[in-house]
Amino acid sequence: MKLILLLAALAVVGLLVTQQLNKGKEASTEQAAETAPGQPPKVPTSPGDVPKFEEDMKKFMEDEAAKHAEQLEQATQ
C-alpha cells in the first residue's frame, strides 16, 4: 500500500514538473506570436487593456478583410 501511494505521489510530482518546464516553451511561443504579422492581437488580462485591444482587433479585422478582398480580386482576374 505504501508503495502504491509513493508511486502515485511520484507521478503527481512528475506531472507538475513537466507542466512547469513546458510553461517556458509556451511563453517563448507567445512572444514570437506577438511579433508575427498577420496574427490577431493578444487577449488582454486586465480590464484596463480592453480599449486598446478593441482598437487593435478592429485594425486587425480591417487588414485581414483587405487582404481577403485583394486575394479575391486576384483570383477572379
PDB file of N, CA, C and O in Angstrom:
ATOM      1  N   MET A   1       0.823  -1.192   0.000  1.00  0.00           N
ATOM      2  CA  MET A   1       0.000   0.000   0.000  1.00  0.00           C
ATOM      3  C   MET A   1       0.870   1.261   0.000  1.00  0.00           C
ATOM      4  O   MET A   1       0.568   2.208  -0.708  1.00  0.00           O
ATOM      5  N   LYS A   2       1.942   1.228   0.804  1.00  0.00           N
ATOM      6  CA  LYS A   2       2.841   2.376   0.857  1.00  0.00           C
ATOM      7  C   LYS A   2       3.516   2.587  -0.498  1.00  0.00           C
ATOM      8  O   LYS A   2       3.715   3.723  -0.920  1.00  0.00           O
ATOM      9  N   LEU A   3       3.829   1.494  -1.164  1.00  0.00           N
ATOM     10  CA  LEU A   3       4.482   1.588  -2.468  1.00  0.00           C
ATOM     11  C   LEU A   3       3.556   2.232  -3.500  1.00  0.00           C
ATOM     12  O   LEU A   3       3.982   3.060  -4.308  1.00  0.00           O
ATOM     13  N   ILE A   4       2.287   1.891  -3.459  1.00  0.00           N
ATOM     14  CA  ILE A   4       1.317   2.471  -4.397  1.00  0.00           C
ATOM     15  C   ILE A   4       1.172   3.967  -4.150  1.00  0.00           C
ATOM     16  O   ILE A   4       1.151   4.766  -5.088  1.00  0.00           O
ATOM     17  N   LEU A   5       1.082   4.375  -2.887  1.00  0.00           N
ATOM     18  CA  LEU A   5       0.996   5.796  -2.553  1.00  0.00           C
ATOM     19  C   LEU A   5       2.259   6.543  -2.986  1.00  0.00           C
ATOM     20  O   LEU A   5       2.190   7.671  -3.484  1.00  0.00           O
ATOM     21  N   LEU A   6       3.412   5.919  -2.813  1.00  0.00           N
ATOM     22  CA  LEU A   6       4.671   6.527  -3.228  1.00  0.00           C
ATOM     23  C   LEU A   6       4.712   6.703  -4.737  1.00  0.00           C
ATOM     24  O   LEU A   6       5.120   7.762  -5.238  1.00  0.00           O
ATOM     25  N   LEU A   7       4.279   5.686  -5.473  1.00  0.00           N
ATOM     26  CA  LEU A   7       4.255   5.793  -6.935  1.00  0.00           C
ATOM     27  C   LEU A   7       3.259   6.853  -7.408  1.00  0.00           C
ATOM     28  O   LEU A   7       3.529   7.598  -8.348  1.00  0.00           O
ATOM     29  N   ALA A   8       2.104   6.948  -6.757  1.00  0.00           N
ATOM     30  CA  ALA A   8       1.115   7.971  -7.120  1.00  0.00           C
ATOM     31  C   ALA A   8       1.674   9.366  -6.843  1.00  0.00           C
ATOM     32  O   ALA A   8       1.523  10.276  -7.662  1.00  0.00           O
ATOM     33  N   ALA A   9       2.324   9.542  -5.701  1.00  0.00           N
ATOM     34  CA  ALA A   9       2.915  10.842  -5.376  1.00  0.00           C
ATOM     35  C   ALA A   9       4.016  11.197  -6.375  1.00  0.00           C
ATOM     36  O   ALA A   9       4.124  12.351  -6.822  1.00  0.00           O
ATOM     37  N   LEU A  10       4.805  10.229  -6.763  1.00  0.00           N
ATOM     38  CA  LEU A  10       5.870  10.450  -7.734  1.00  0.00           C
ATOM     39  C   LEU A  10       5.290  10.836  -9.092  1.00  0.00           C
ATOM     40  O   LEU A  10       5.823  11.716  -9.775  1.00  0.00           O
ATOM     41  N   ALA A  11       4.178  10.211  -9.473  1.00  0.00           N
ATOM     42  CA  ALA A  11       3.523  10.550 -10.743  1.00  0.00           C
ATOM     43  C   ALA A  11       3.003  11.982 -10.723  1.00  0.00           C
ATOM     44  O   ALA A  11       3.143  12.722 -11.698  1.00  0.00           O
ATOM     45  N   VAL A  12       2.419  12.390  -9.602  1.00  0.00           N
ATOM     46  CA  VAL A  12       1.906  13.760  -9.487  1.00  0.00           C
ATOM     47  C   VAL A  12       3.058  14.763  -9.553  1.00  0.00           C
ATOM     48  O   VAL A  12       2.974  15.777 -10.254  1.00  0.00           O
ATOM     49  N   VAL A  13       4.128  14.492  -8.859  1.00  0.00           N
ATOM     50  CA  VAL A  13       5.281  15.393  -8.875  1.00  0.00           C
ATOM     51  C   VAL A  13       5.869  15.467 -10.286  1.00  0.00           C
ATOM     52  O   VAL A  13       6.202  16.541 -10.770  1.00  0.00           O
ATOM     53  N   GLY A  14       5.964  14.330 -10.950  1.00  0.00           N
ATOM     54  CA  GLY A  14       6.477  14.317 -12.326  1.00  0.00           C
ATOM     55  C   GLY A  14       5.602  15.123 -13.266  1.00  0.00           C
ATOM     56  O   GLY A  14       6.093  15.862 -14.123  1.00  0.00           O
ATOM     57  N   LEU A  15       4.285  15.006 -13.120  1.00  0.00           N
ATOM     58  CA  LEU A  15       3.357  15.779 -13.938  1.00  0.00           C
ATOM     59  C   LEU A  15       3.525  17.272 -13.693  1.00  0.00           C
ATOM     60  O   LEU A  15       3.562  18.070 -14.646  1.00  0.00           O
ATOM     61  N   LEU A  16       3.635  17.667 -12.435  1.00  0.00           N
ATOM     62  CA  LEU A  16       3.817  19.086 -12.117  1.00  0.00           C
ATOM     63  C   LEU A  16       5.133  19.631 -12.664  1.00  0.00           C
ATOM     64  O   LEU A  16       5.188  20.755 -13.167  1.00  0.00           O
ATOM     65  N   VAL A  17       6.182  18.841 -12.589  1.00  0.00           N
ATOM     66  CA  VAL A  17       7.482  19.283 -13.106  1.00  0.00           C
ATOM     67  C   VAL A  17       7.414  19.465 -14.617  1.00  0.00           C
ATOM     68  O   VAL A  17       7.898  20.462 -15.156  1.00  0.00           O
ATOM     69  N   THR A  18       6.796  18.534 -15.331  1.00  0.00           N
ATOM     70  CA  THR A  18       6.707  18.670 -16.793  1.00  0.00           C
ATOM     71  C   THR A  18       5.856  19.866 -17.184  1.00  0.00           C
ATOM     72  O   THR A  18       6.156  20.560 -18.154  1.00  0.00           O
ATOM     73  N   GLN A  19       4.798  20.138 -16.423  1.00  0.00           N
ATOM     74  CA  GLN A  19       3.989  21.317 -16.713  1.00  0.00           C
ATOM     75  C   GLN A  19       4.792  22.591 -16.519  1.00  0.00           C
ATOM     76  O   GLN A  19       4.694  23.528 -17.310  1.00  0.00           O
ATOM     77  N   GLN A  20       5.592  22.657 -15.476  1.00  0.00           N
ATOM     78  CA  GLN A  20       6.401  23.841 -15.223  1.00  0.00           C
ATOM     79  C   GLN A  20       7.451  24.023 -16.326  1.00  0.00           C
ATOM     80  O   GLN A  20       7.718  25.144 -16.752  1.00  0.00           O
ATOM     81  N   LEU A  21       8.029  22.943 -16.765  1.00  0.00           N
ATOM     82  CA  LEU A  21       9.042  23.031 -17.821  1.00  0.00           C
ATOM     83  C   LEU A  21       8.418  23.448 -19.144  1.00  0.00           C
ATOM     84  O   LEU A  21       9.030  24.182 -19.921  1.00  0.00           O
ATOM     85  N   ASN A  22       7.203  23.016 -19.423  1.00  0.00           N
ATOM     86  CA  ASN A  22       6.534  23.373 -20.675  1.00  0.00           C
ATOM     87  C   ASN A  22       6.063  24.814 -20.686  1.00  0.00           C
ATOM     88  O   ASN A  22       5.876  25.391 -21.750  1.00  0.00           O
ATOM     89  N   LYS A  23       5.866  25.420 -19.521  1.00  0.00           N
ATOM     90  CA  LYS A  23       5.438  26.819 -19.483  1.00  0.00           C
ATOM     91  C   LYS A  23       6.489  27.734 -20.095  1.00  0.00           C
ATOM     92  O   LYS A  23       6.161  28.726 -20.725  1.00  0.00           O
ATOM     93  N   GLY A  24       7.748  27.444 -19.928  1.00  0.00           N
ATOM     94  CA  GLY A  24       8.806  28.248 -20.532  1.00  0.00           C
ATOM     95  C   GLY A  24       8.748  28.199 -22.040  1.00  0.00           C
ATOM     96  O   GLY A  24       8.945  29.198 -22.723  1.00  0.00           O
ATOM     97  N   LYS A  25       8.434  27.045 -22.606  1.00  0.00           N
ATOM     98  CA  LYS A  25       8.314  26.919 -24.055  1.00  0.00           C
ATOM     99  C   LYS A  25       7.116  27.684 -24.569  1.00  0.00           C
ATOM    100  O   LYS A  25       7.180  28.321 -25.619  1.00  0.00           O
ATOM    101  N   GLU A  26       5.994  27.643 -23.841  1.00  0.00           N
ATOM    102  CA  GLU A  26       4.800  28.359 -24.252  1.00  0.00           C
ATOM    103  C   GLU A  26       5.024  29.865 -24.226  1.00  0.00           C
ATOM    104  O   GLU A  26       4.536  30.582 -25.084  1.00  0.00           O
ATOM    105  N   ALA A  27       5.744  30.353 -23.237  1.00  0.00           N
ATOM    106  CA  ALA A  27       5.998  31.786 -23.138  1.00  0.00           C
ATOM    107  C   ALA A  27       6.806  32.266 -24.327  1.00  0.00           C
ATOM    108  O   ALA A  27       6.518  33.323 -24.889  1.00  0.00           O
ATOM    109  N   SER A  28       7.805  31.521 -24.745  1.00  0.00           N
ATOM    110  CA  SER A  28       8.594  31.940 -25.900  1.00  0.00           C
ATOM    111  C   SER A  28       7.765  31.865 -27.169  1.00  0.00           C
ATOM    112  O   SER A  28       7.920  32.681 -28.077  1.00  0.00           O
ATOM    113  N   THR A  29       6.833  30.920 -27.259  1.00  0.00           N
ATOM    114  CA  THR A  29       5.955  30.812 -28.413  1.00  0.00           C
ATOM    115  C   THR A  29       5.006  31.999 -28.461  1.00  0.00           C
ATOM    116  O   THR A  29       4.752  32.561 -29.524  1.00  0.00           O
ATOM    117  N   GLU A  30       4.480  32.395 -27.304  1.00  0.00           N
ATOM    118  CA  GLU A  30       3.583  33.546 -27.257  1.00  0.00           C
ATOM    119  C   GLU A  30       4.310  34.826 -27.649  1.00  0.00           C
ATOM    120  O   GLU A  30       3.764  35.663 -28.352  1.00  0.00           O
ATOM    121  N   GLN A  31       5.544  34.982 -27.220  1.00  0.00           N
ATOM    122  CA  GLN A  31       6.304  36.169 -27.580  1.00  0.00           C
ATOM    123  C   GLN A  31       6.551  36.215 -29.072  1.00  0.00           C
ATOM    124  O   GLN A  31       6.480  37.272 -29.689  1.00  0.00           O
ATOM    125  N   ALA A  32       6.838  35.077 -29.681  1.00  0.00           N
ATOM    126  CA  ALA A  32       7.053  35.035 -31.123  1.00  0.00           C
ATOM    127  C   ALA A  32       5.760  35.341 -31.860  1.00  0.00           C
ATOM    128  O   ALA A  32       5.769  36.006 -32.898  1.00  0.00           O
ATOM    129  N   ALA A  33       4.635  34.874 -31.343  1.00  0.00           N
ATOM    130  CA  ALA A  33       3.354  35.115 -31.988  1.00  0.00           C
ATOM    131  C   ALA A  33       2.957  36.583 -31.915  1.00  0.00           C
ATOM    132  O   ALA A  33       2.298  37.098 -32.814  1.00  0.00           O
ATOM    133  N   GLU A  34       3.349  37.273 -30.852  1.00  0.00           N
ATOM    134  CA  GLU A  34       3.008  38.688 -30.728  1.00  0.00           C
ATOM    135  C   GLU A  34       3.687  39.514 -31.803  1.00  0.00           C
ATOM    136  O   GLU A  34       3.136  40.490 -32.286  1.00  0.00           O
ATOM    137  N   THR A  35       4.881  39.144 -32.207  1.00  0.00           N
ATOM    138  CA  THR A  35       5.617  39.929 -33.171  1.00  0.00           C
ATOM    139  C   THR A  35       5.351  39.508 -34.611  1.00  0.00           C
ATOM    140  O   THR A  35       5.714  40.223 -35.526  1.00  0.00           O
ATOM    141  N   ALA A  36       4.714  38.361 -34.819  1.00  0.00           N
ATOM    142  CA  ALA A  36       4.471  37.859 -36.170  1.00  0.00           C
ATOM    143  C   ALA A  36       3.347  38.655 -36.828  1.00  0.00           C
ATOM    144  O   ALA A  36       2.300  38.875 -36.226  1.00  0.00           O
ATOM    145  N   PRO A  37       3.561  39.089 -38.075  1.00  0.00           N
ATOM    146  CA  PRO A  37       2.493  39.805 -38.768  1.00  0.00           C
ATOM    147  C   PRO A  37       1.375  38.841 -39.154  1.00  0.00           C
ATOM    148  O   PRO A  37       1.601  37.666 -39.384  1.00  0.00           O
ATOM    149  N   GLY A  38       0.157  39.355 -39.220  1.00  0.00           N
ATOM    150  CA  GLY A  38      -0.971  38.520 -39.585  1.00  0.00           C
ATOM    151  C   GLY A  38      -1.566  37.752 -38.431  1.00  0.00           C
ATOM    152  O   GLY A  38      -2.507  36.999 -38.616  1.00  0.00           O
ATOM    153  N   GLN A  39      -1.036  37.928 -37.246  1.00  0.00           N
ATOM    154  CA  GLN A  39      -1.566  37.241 -36.074  1.00  0.00           C
ATOM    155  C   GLN A  39      -2.526  38.185 -35.351  1.00  0.00           C
ATOM    156  O   GLN A  39      -2.284  39.385 -35.288  1.00  0.00           O
ATOM    157  N   PRO A  40      -3.614  37.649 -34.801  1.00  0.00           N
ATOM    158  CA  PRO A  40      -4.535  38.511 -34.059  1.00  0.00           C
ATOM    159  C   PRO A  40      -3.874  39.057 -32.797  1.00  0.00           C
ATOM    160  O   PRO A  40      -2.929  38.462 -32.282  1.00  0.00           O
ATOM    161  N   PRO A  41      -4.351  40.186 -32.306  1.00  0.00           N
ATOM    162  CA  PRO A  41      -3.758  40.759 -31.093  1.00  0.00           C
ATOM    163  C   PRO A  41      -3.981  39.855 -29.889  1.00  0.00           C
ATOM    164  O   PRO A  41      -4.937  39.073 -29.842  1.00  0.00           O
ATOM    165  N   LYS A  42      -3.087  39.982 -28.932  1.00  0.00           N
ATOM    166  CA  LYS A  42      -3.165  39.172 -27.718  1.00  0.00           C
ATOM    167  C   LYS A  42      -4.341  39.634 -26.864  1.00  0.00           C
ATOM    168  O   LYS A  42      -4.567  40.828 -26.698  1.00  0.00           O
ATOM    169  N   VAL A  43      -5.081  38.696 -26.329  1.00  0.00           N
ATOM    170  CA  VAL A  43      -6.245  38.995 -25.492  1.00  0.00           C
ATOM    171  C   VAL A  43      -5.764  39.596 -24.171  1.00  0.00           C
ATOM    172  O   VAL A  43      -4.852  39.058 -23.546  1.00  0.00           O
ATOM    173  N   PRO A  44      -6.365  40.715 -23.749  1.00  0.00           N
ATOM    174  CA  PRO A  44      -5.904  41.362 -22.514  1.00  0.00           C
ATOM    175  C   PRO A  44      -6.248  40.545 -21.274  1.00  0.00           C
ATOM    176  O   PRO A  44      -7.223  39.798 -21.255  1.00  0.00           O
ATOM    177  N   THR A  45      -5.421  40.728 -20.262  1.00  0.00           N
ATOM    178  CA  THR A  45      -5.658  40.037 -18.994  1.00  0.00           C
ATOM    179  C   THR A  45      -6.174  40.978 -17.925  1.00  0.00           C
ATOM    180  O   THR A  45      -6.582  40.522 -16.861  1.00  0.00           O
ATOM    181  N   SER A  46      -6.155  42.265 -18.190  1.00  0.00           N
ATOM    182  CA  SER A  46      -6.683  43.215 -17.218  1.00  0.00           C
ATOM    183  C   SER A  46      -7.742  44.093 -17.893  1.00  0.00           C
ATOM    184  O   SER A  46      -7.674  44.358 -19.093  1.00  0.00           O
ATOM    185  N   PRO A  47      -8.733  44.534 -17.134  1.00  0.00           N
ATOM    186  CA  PRO A  47      -9.813  45.332 -17.722  1.00  0.00           C
ATOM    187  C   PRO A  47      -9.347  46.634 -18.354  1.00  0.00           C
ATOM    188  O   PRO A  47      -9.958  47.121 -19.303  1.00  0.00           O
ATOM    189  N   GLY A  48      -8.259  47.202 -17.876  1.00  0.00           N
ATOM    190  CA  GLY A  48      -7.774  48.460 -18.424  1.00  0.00           C
ATOM    191  C   GLY A  48      -7.227  48.344 -19.837  1.00  0.00           C
ATOM    192  O   GLY A  48      -7.132  49.341 -20.556  1.00  0.00           O
ATOM    193  N   ASP A  49      -6.888  47.127 -20.259  1.00  0.00           N
ATOM    194  CA  ASP A  49      -6.324  46.922 -21.590  1.00  0.00           C
ATOM    195  C   ASP A  49      -7.379  46.668 -22.659  1.00  0.00           C
ATOM    196  O   ASP A  49      -7.053  46.547 -23.837  1.00  0.00           O
ATOM    197  N   VAL A  50      -8.648  46.597 -22.270  1.00  0.00           N
ATOM    198  CA  VAL A  50      -9.709  46.262 -23.220  1.00  0.00           C
ATOM    199  C   VAL A  50      -9.868  47.311 -24.314  1.00  0.00           C
ATOM    200  O   VAL A  50     -10.008  46.954 -25.492  1.00  0.00           O
ATOM    201  N   PRO A  51      -9.858  48.621 -24.029  1.00  0.00           N
ATOM    202  CA  PRO A  51     -10.000  49.591 -25.120  1.00  0.00           C
ATOM    203  C   PRO A  51      -8.886  49.481 -26.172  1.00  0.00           C
ATOM    204  O   PRO A  51      -9.162  49.548 -27.375  1.00  0.00           O
ATOM    205  N   LYS A  52      -7.657  49.278 -25.745  1.00  0.00           N
ATOM    206  CA  LYS A  52      -6.558  49.113 -26.707  1.00  0.00           C
ATOM    207  C   LYS A  52      -6.748  47.827 -27.509  1.00  0.00           C
ATOM    208  O   LYS A  52      -6.521  47.794 -28.716  1.00  0.00           O
ATOM    209  N   PHE A  53      -7.209  46.769 -26.849  1.00  0.00           N
ATOM    210  CA  PHE A  53      -7.468  45.515 -27.541  1.00  0.00           C
ATOM    211  C   PHE A  53      -8.553  45.704 -28.596  1.00  0.00           C
ATOM    212  O   PHE A  53      -8.463  45.162 -29.700  1.00  0.00           O
ATOM    213  N   GLU A  54      -9.581  46.483 -28.267  1.00  0.00           N
ATOM    214  CA  GLU A  54     -10.660  46.737 -29.213  1.00  0.00           C
ATOM    215  C   GLU A  54     -10.121  47.439 -30.463  1.00  0.00           C
ATOM    216  O   GLU A  54     -10.441  47.053 -31.589  1.00  0.00           O
ATOM    217  N   GLU A  55      -9.275  48.448 -30.251  1.00  0.00           N
ATOM    218  CA  GLU A  55      -8.681  49.156 -31.389  1.00  0.00           C
ATOM    219  C   GLU A  55      -7.794  48.224 -32.212  1.00  0.00           C
ATOM    220  O   GLU A  55      -7.862  48.222 -33.454  1.00  0.00           O
ATOM    221  N   ASP A  56      -6.975  47.434 -31.538  1.00  0.00           N
ATOM    222  CA  ASP A  56      -6.095  46.504 -32.227  1.00  0.00           C
ATOM    223  C   ASP A  56      -6.890  45.464 -33.011  1.00  0.00           C
ATOM    224  O   ASP A  56      -6.536  45.112 -34.139  1.00  0.00           O
ATOM    225  N   MET A  57      -7.969  44.982 -32.421  1.00  0.00           N
ATOM    226  CA  MET A  57      -8.786  43.967 -33.088  1.00  0.00           C
ATOM    227  C   MET A  57      -9.489  44.549 -34.313  1.00  0.00           C
ATOM    228  O   MET A  57      -9.574  43.900 -35.360  1.00  0.00           O
ATOM    229  N   LYS A  58      -9.986  45.790 -34.206  1.00  0.00           N
ATOM    230  CA  LYS A  58     -10.617  46.426 -35.355  1.00  0.00           C
ATOM    231  C   LYS A  58      -9.623  46.598 -36.493  1.00  0.00           C
ATOM    232  O   LYS A  58      -9.935  46.321 -37.651  1.00  0.00           O
ATOM    233  N   LYS A  59      -8.408  47.043 -36.163  1.00  0.00           N
ATOM    234  CA  LYS A  59      -7.374  47.214 -37.178  1.00  0.00           C
ATOM    235  C   LYS A  59      -7.016  45.872 -37.803  1.00  0.00           C
ATOM    236  O   LYS A  59      -6.873  45.757 -39.019  1.00  0.00           O
ATOM    237  N   PHE A  60      -6.893  44.840 -36.981  1.00  0.00           N
ATOM    238  CA  PHE A  60      -6.572  43.508 -37.487  1.00  0.00           C
ATOM    239  C   PHE A  60      -7.661  43.020 -38.447  1.00  0.00           C
ATOM    240  O   PHE A  60      -7.366  42.494 -39.518  1.00  0.00           O
ATOM    241  N   MET A  61      -8.926  43.192 -38.060  1.00  0.00           N
ATOM    242  CA  MET A  61     -10.031  42.741 -38.905  1.00  0.00           C
ATOM    243  C   MET A  61     -10.068  43.499 -40.227  1.00  0.00           C
ATOM    244  O   MET A  61     -10.309  42.913 -41.280  1.00  0.00           O
ATOM    245  N   GLU A  62      -9.812  44.808 -40.180  1.00  0.00           N
ATOM    246  CA  GLU A  62      -9.790  45.594 -41.412  1.00  0.00           C
ATOM    247  C   GLU A  62      -8.644  45.158 -42.322  1.00  0.00           C
ATOM    248  O   GLU A  62      -8.817  45.039 -43.541  1.00  0.00           O
ATOM    249  N   ASP A  63      -7.487  44.907 -41.743  1.00  0.00           N
ATOM    250  CA  ASP A  63      -6.336  44.445 -42.534  1.00  0.00           C
ATOM    251  C   ASP A  63      -6.609  43.088 -43.176  1.00  0.00           C
ATOM    252  O   ASP A  63      -6.301  42.862 -44.347  1.00  0.00           O
ATOM    253  N   GLU A  64      -7.191  42.179 -42.400  1.00  0.00           N
ATOM    254  CA  GLU A  64      -7.490  40.850 -42.929  1.00  0.00           C
ATOM    255  C   GLU A  64      -8.564  40.921 -44.013  1.00  0.00           C
ATOM    256  O   GLU A  64      -8.489  40.204 -45.013  1.00  0.00           O
ATOM    257  N   ALA A  65      -9.546  41.788 -43.830  1.00  0.00           N
ATOM    258  CA  ALA A  65     -10.586  41.946 -44.847  1.00  0.00           C
ATOM    259  C   ALA A  65      -9.992  42.507 -46.134  1.00  0.00           C
ATOM    260  O   ALA A  65     -10.356  42.076 -47.238  1.00  0.00           O
ATOM    261  N   ALA A  66      -9.060  43.439 -45.997  1.00  0.00           N
ATOM    262  CA  ALA A  66      -8.408  43.995 -47.180  1.00  0.00           C
ATOM    263  C   ALA A  66      -7.567  42.937 -47.896  1.00  0.00           C
ATOM    264  O   ALA A  66      -7.591  42.838 -49.126  1.00  0.00           O
ATOM    265  N   LYS A  67      -6.869  42.120 -47.131  1.00  0.00           N
ATOM    266  CA  LYS A  67      -6.082  41.035 -47.732  1.00  0.00           C
ATOM    267  C   LYS A  67      -6.989  40.047 -48.457  1.00  0.00           C
ATOM    268  O   LYS A  67      -6.690  39.597 -49.560  1.00  0.00           O
ATOM    269  N   HIS A  68      -8.095  39.717 -47.824  1.00  0.00           N
ATOM    270  CA  HIS A  68      -9.025  38.761 -48.417  1.00  0.00           C
ATOM    271  C   HIS A  68      -9.628  39.342 -49.703  1.00  0.00           C
ATOM    272  O   HIS A  68      -9.761  38.628 -50.710  1.00  0.00           O
ATOM    273  N   ALA A  69     -10.000  40.608 -49.676  1.00  0.00           N
ATOM    274  CA  ALA A  69     -10.562  41.244 -50.868  1.00  0.00           C
ATOM    275  C   ALA A  69      -9.530  41.271 -52.001  1.00  0.00           C
ATOM    276  O   ALA A  69      -9.875  41.042 -53.165  1.00  0.00           O
ATOM    277  N   GLU A  70      -8.283  41.535 -51.659  1.00  0.00           N
ATOM    278  CA  GLU A  70      -7.222  41.552 -52.673  1.00  0.00           C
ATOM    279  C   GLU A  70      -7.015  40.153 -53.265  1.00  0.00           C
ATOM    280  O   GLU A  70      -6.888  40.005 -54.481  1.00  0.00           O
ATOM    281  N   GLN A  71      -7.028  39.136 -52.417  1.00  0.00           N
ATOM    282  CA  GLN A  71      -6.879  37.758 -52.914  1.00  0.00           C
ATOM    283  C   GLN A  71      -8.067  37.375 -53.796  1.00  0.00           C
ATOM    284  O   GLN A  71      -7.893  36.711 -54.821  1.00  0.00           O
ATOM    285  N   LEU A  72      -9.258  37.795 -53.412  1.00  0.00           N
ATOM    286  CA  LEU A  72     -10.444  37.502 -54.206  1.00  0.00           C
ATOM    287  C   LEU A  72     -10.362  38.209 -55.543  1.00  0.00           C
ATOM    288  O   LEU A  72     -10.710  37.629 -56.591  1.00  0.00           O
ATOM    289  N   GLU A  73      -9.908  39.436 -55.534  1.00  0.00           N
ATOM    290  CA  GLU A  73      -9.770  40.202 -56.772  1.00  0.00           C
ATOM    291  C   GLU A  73      -8.754  39.529 -57.709  1.00  0.00           C
ATOM    292  O   GLU A  73      -8.975  39.428 -58.912  1.00  0.00           O
ATOM    293  N   GLN A  74      -7.632  39.077 -57.156  1.00  0.00           N
ATOM    294  CA  GLN A  74      -6.612  38.400 -57.966  1.00  0.00           C
ATOM    295  C   GLN A  74      -7.129  37.078 -58.509  1.00  0.00           C
ATOM    296  O   GLN A  74      -6.798  36.679 -59.625  1.00  0.00           O
ATOM    297  N   ALA A  75      -7.944  36.387 -57.737  1.00  0.00           N
ATOM    298  CA  ALA A  75      -8.454  35.081 -58.169  1.00  0.00           C
ATOM    299  C   ALA A  75      -9.479  35.215 -59.286  1.00  0.00           C
ATOM    300  O   ALA A  75      -9.612  34.308 -60.107  1.00  0.00           O
ATOM    301  N   THR A  76     -10.187  36.327 -59.338  1.00  0.00           N
ATOM    302  CA  THR A  76     -11.220  36.493 -60.351  1.00  0.00           C
ATOM    303  C   THR A  76     -10.705  37.125 -61.623  1.00  0.00           C
ATOM    304  O   THR A  76     -11.439  37.251 -62.595  1.00  0.00           O
ATOM    305  N   GLN A  77      -9.462  37.549 -61.670  1.00  0.00           N
ATOM    306  CA  GLN A  77      -8.922  38.171 -62.878  1.00  0.00           C
ATOM    307  C   GLN A  77      -8.468  37.143 -63.871  1.00  0.00           C
ATOM    308  O   GLN A  77      -8.076  36.095 -63.679  1.00  0.00           O
TER     309      GLN A  77
END
